[in-house]
Amino acid sequence: MNHRVPPHRHRRSQLLYAATGVMLVGTEAGRWIVPPERAVWIPAGMQHEVNSLVHVSTRSIYVEQGVDAALPADCRVLGISPLLRQLLLETADLPLPYRKGSRTDLVFSLIVEEIRRAPVLPLDIPFPADARLAARCRAYLAQPSPHETIDDWCADLAWSRRTFTRRFRAETGISFAEWRRQAAIFAALPRIAAGESITTIAFDLGYESASAFATMFRRVTGVAPSRYLAPG
């Protein structure tokens, strides 16, 4: 069953770990998808919402600002090492509050170090700062259309093709074609998690076959759609 936590923010930074299931995290800057046994890092004060898909079980820790200047300043999905996974599970039984130098303190200090070292996974889709362009991106992400072209977007925004491509890359860091592929993956993943047919999803997103969609998916993510939501 899906569960949505409406937009909110925390005084401290948050590491939200998906032990099972899949989460979708949204901010004004973009969207992140969190497969099982990965985590999302959300900096202190950042407004965000969380949509949990398919029997999600989570662990969450909060880190005070100033604990480590090397901790990320942006939202990102992190790969979780076996050590960090065990440390996160261990926190459920740790006594709070705790003394400096105690075992609990050492566990949390090691967690912070592991967060610093965790690999960043390419599981985000950025939104531009321009309000009209961002609104267009959100609308497309909510209901991807396989028939829309770059010229349709240009006409809606009353921009030339050259202006559109230049501004889109400047504000998102990727090309429109790359963004569209990411959007297709984001649209597909909740449906894959719900057990829908890859063939049906591929056709709905405008691909000629399941194999064509799988090829694109593998090129972007490195794995086949059927394997992407497997525990890491």
Coordinates of C-alpha atoms in Angstrom, one line a residue:
M1 CA 0.0 0.0 0.0
N2 CA 1.3 3.5 -0.8
H3 CA 1.7 6.0 2.0
R4 CA 2.5 9.7 1.6
V5 CA 4.1 11.9 4.1
P6 CA 3.2 15.5 3.1
P7 CA 5.8 18.3 2.7
H8 CA 7.7 19.0 5.9
R9 CA 11.2 19.8 7.1
H10 CA 13.6 18.9 9.9
R11 CA 15.9 21.0 12.1
R12 CA 18.6 18.3 11.6
S13 CA 19.8 16.4 8.6
Q14 CA 18.2 13.1 8.0
L15 CA 19.4 9.8 6.6
L16 CA 16.3 7.8 5.6
Y17 CA 17.1 4.2 4.8
A18 CA 14.7 1.9 3.0
A19 CA 15.2 -1.6 4.5
T20 CA 12.5 -2.9 2.2
G21 CA 10.2 -1.4 -0.4
V22 CA 10.7 1.7 -2.5
M23 CA 10.4 5.4 -1.6
L24 CA 9.9 8.5 -3.8
V25 CA 11.3 11.7 -2.2
G26 CA 10.4 15.1 -3.7
T27 CA 11.7 18.6 -3.1
E28 CA 11.4 21.9 -5.0
A29 CA 14.7 21.0 -6.7
G30 CA 13.7 17.6 -8.0
R31 CA 12.8 14.0 -7.3
W32 CA 14.7 11.0 -6.0
I33 CA 13.8 7.4 -6.0
V34 CA 15.2 5.1 -3.2
P35 CA 15.2 1.4 -3.9
P36 CA 15.5 -1.2 -1.2
E37 CA 18.6 -1.2 0.9
R38 CA 19.6 2.3 -0.2
A39 CA 19.1 5.6 1.6
V40 CA 18.3 9.2 0.9
W41 CA 20.2 12.0 2.6
I42 CA 18.1 15.1 3.3
P43 CA 19.9 18.2 4.5
A44 CA 18.7 20.1 7.5
G45 CA 15.9 22.6 6.8
M46 CA 15.1 21.2 3.3
Q47 CA 11.3 20.8 2.7
H48 CA 10.5 17.4 1.3
E49 CA 7.8 14.9 0.9
V50 CA 8.0 11.1 1.0
N51 CA 5.9 8.6 -0.9
S52 CA 6.4 5.0 0.3
L53 CA 5.6 2.1 -2.2
V54 CA 5.2 -1.6 -1.7
H55 CA 5.6 -2.5 2.0
V56 CA 8.3 -0.1 2.9
S57 CA 10.2 -0.6 6.1
T58 CA 12.6 2.3 7.1
R59 CA 15.2 3.3 9.5
S60 CA 16.0 7.0 10.1
I61 CA 18.7 8.9 11.9
Y62 CA 19.1 12.6 12.4
V63 CA 22.4 14.4 12.4
E64 CA 22.9 17.8 14.0
Q65 CA 24.2 20.6 11.8
G66 CA 28.0 21.2 12.3
V67 CA 28.8 17.6 13.3
D68 CA 30.9 17.2 10.1
A69 CA 31.5 19.9 7.5
A70 CA 32.1 17.1 4.9
L71 CA 28.6 15.8 5.0
P72 CA 26.5 16.5 1.9
A73 CA 24.8 19.9 1.5
D74 CA 22.3 18.6 -1.1
C75 CA 19.7 15.8 -1.3
R76 CA 21.0 12.6 -2.7
V77 CA 20.5 8.8 -2.8
L78 CA 23.4 6.9 -1.2
G79 CA 24.6 3.3 -1.6
I80 CA 24.7 1.6 1.7
S81 CA 27.6 -0.6 2.7
P82 CA 27.1 -3.8 4.7
L83 CA 28.8 -2.1 7.6
L84 CA 26.5 1.0 7.5
R85 CA 23.4 -1.3 7.1
Q86 CA 24.3 -3.1 10.3
L87 CA 25.0 0.1 12.1
L88 CA 21.6 1.5 11.1
L89 CA 19.9 -1.6 12.4
E90 CA 21.9 -1.4 15.6
T91 CA 20.6 2.1 16.4
A92 CA 17.2 0.6 17.2
D93 CA 18.5 -0.8 20.5
L94 CA 20.9 2.0 21.5
P95 CA 20.2 3.9 24.7
L96 CA 19.4 7.7 24.4
P97 CA 20.6 10.1 25.5
Y98 CA 24.2 9.0 25.5
R99 CA 27.5 10.1 26.9
K100 CA 30.5 11.3 24.9
G101 CA 32.9 8.5 24.4
S102 CA 30.2 5.8 25.1
R103 CA 29.6 2.9 22.8
T104 CA 26.5 4.6 21.5
D105 CA 28.6 7.7 20.7
L106 CA 31.1 5.6 18.9
V107 CA 28.4 3.9 16.8
F108 CA 26.9 7.2 15.7
S109 CA 30.4 8.6 15.0
L110 CA 31.1 5.6 12.7
I111 CA 27.7 6.1 11.0
V112 CA 28.7 9.7 10.2
E113 CA 32.0 8.5 8.7
E114 CA 30.2 5.9 6.6
I115 CA 27.7 8.5 5.3
R116 CA 30.7 10.6 4.2
R117 CA 32.2 7.7 2.3
A118 CA 28.9 6.4 0.8
P119 CA 28.7 6.4 -3.0
V120 CA 26.2 8.8 -4.6
L121 CA 23.7 6.9 -6.9
P122 CA 22.3 8.5 -10.1
L123 CA 18.7 8.2 -8.9
D124 CA 17.5 11.8 -9.2
I125 CA 15.6 13.9 -11.8
P126 CA 16.4 17.6 -11.4
F127 CA 13.9 20.5 -11.8
P128 CA 14.9 23.8 -13.3
A129 CA 14.7 27.1 -11.4
D130 CA 12.5 28.8 -14.0
A131 CA 9.0 28.6 -12.6
R132 CA 7.2 27.9 -15.9
L133 CA 9.7 25.4 -17.1
A134 CA 9.7 23.6 -13.7
A135 CA 5.9 23.5 -13.8
R136 CA 6.1 21.9 -17.2
C137 CA 8.5 19.3 -16.0
R138 CA 6.3 18.5 -13.0
A139 CA 3.3 18.1 -15.2
Y140 CA 5.1 15.8 -17.6
L141 CA 6.5 13.7 -14.7
A142 CA 3.0 13.3 -13.3
Q143 CA 1.7 12.1 -16.6
P144 CA 4.4 11.3 -19.2
S145 CA 3.3 11.5 -22.8
P146 CA 5.1 9.4 -25.4
H147 CA 4.0 11.7 -28.2
E148 CA 5.2 15.0 -26.9
T149 CA 8.2 16.5 -28.6
I150 CA 10.7 19.2 -27.8
D151 CA 8.8 21.4 -30.3
D152 CA 5.6 21.0 -28.2
W153 CA 7.5 22.2 -25.1
C154 CA 8.9 25.2 -27.0
A155 CA 5.5 26.1 -28.3
D156 CA 4.0 25.9 -24.8
L157 CA 6.7 28.2 -23.4
A158 CA 6.9 30.5 -26.4
W159 CA 10.7 29.9 -26.6
S160 CA 12.8 29.1 -29.7
R161 CA 14.3 25.6 -29.8
R162 CA 17.8 27.1 -29.3
T163 CA 16.7 29.1 -26.2
F164 CA 14.9 26.0 -24.8
T165 CA 17.8 23.6 -25.2
R166 CA 20.3 26.1 -23.8
R167 CA 18.2 27.0 -20.8
F168 CA 17.1 23.5 -20.1
R169 CA 20.7 22.2 -19.9
A170 CA 21.9 25.3 -17.9
E171 CA 19.1 24.8 -15.3
T172 CA 19.1 21.1 -14.9
G173 CA 22.7 20.1 -15.9
I174 CA 21.5 17.5 -18.4
S175 CA 20.0 17.6 -21.9
F176 CA 16.2 17.4 -22.6
A177 CA 16.7 14.0 -24.1
E178 CA 18.5 12.8 -21.0
W179 CA 15.8 14.3 -18.8
R180 CA 13.1 12.5 -20.7
R181 CA 14.8 9.2 -20.3
Q182 CA 15.1 9.8 -16.5
A183 CA 11.4 10.8 -16.5
A184 CA 10.5 7.5 -18.2
I185 CA 12.5 5.6 -15.5
F186 CA 10.8 7.5 -12.7
A187 CA 7.4 6.8 -14.2
A188 CA 8.2 3.2 -14.7
L189 CA 9.7 2.3 -11.3
P190 CA 6.6 2.5 -9.1
R191 CA 4.7 0.4 -11.7
I192 CA 7.6 -2.1 -11.8
A193 CA 7.5 -2.2 -8.0
A194 CA 3.8 -2.9 -8.1
G195 CA 4.4 -5.9 -10.3
E196 CA 3.1 -4.5 -13.6
S197 CA 4.3 -6.1 -16.9
I198 CA 7.4 -4.5 -18.4
T199 CA 5.8 -4.8 -21.8
T200 CA 2.7 -2.8 -20.8
I201 CA 4.9 -0.1 -19.2
A202 CA 7.1 0.1 -22.2
F203 CA 4.2 0.6 -24.6
D204 CA 2.5 3.2 -22.3
L205 CA 5.8 5.2 -22.3
G206 CA 6.0 5.2 -26.1
Y207 CA 8.6 2.4 -26.6
E208 CA 8.1 0.0 -29.5
S209 CA 8.9 -3.0 -27.5
A210 CA 9.8 -4.2 -24.0
S211 CA 13.4 -4.9 -25.2
A212 CA 13.8 -1.3 -26.5
F213 CA 12.7 0.0 -23.1
A214 CA 14.9 -2.4 -21.3
T215 CA 17.9 -1.4 -23.4
M216 CA 17.3 2.3 -22.5
F217 CA 16.8 1.4 -18.9
R218 CA 20.0 -0.6 -18.7
R219 CA 22.0 2.1 -20.5
V220 CA 20.9 4.7 -17.9
T221 CA 20.9 2.6 -14.7
G222 CA 23.4 -0.2 -15.5
V223 CA 20.9 -3.0 -14.8
A224 CA 17.7 -4.5 -16.3
P225 CA 14.3 -3.2 -15.1
S226 CA 13.6 -6.6 -13.4
R227 CA 16.7 -6.3 -11.3
Y228 CA 16.7 -2.6 -10.5
L229 CA 14.5 -2.8 -7.4
A230 CA 16.3 -5.8 -6.0
P231 CA 18.1 -5.3 -2.7
G232 CA 21.6 -3.8 -3.3

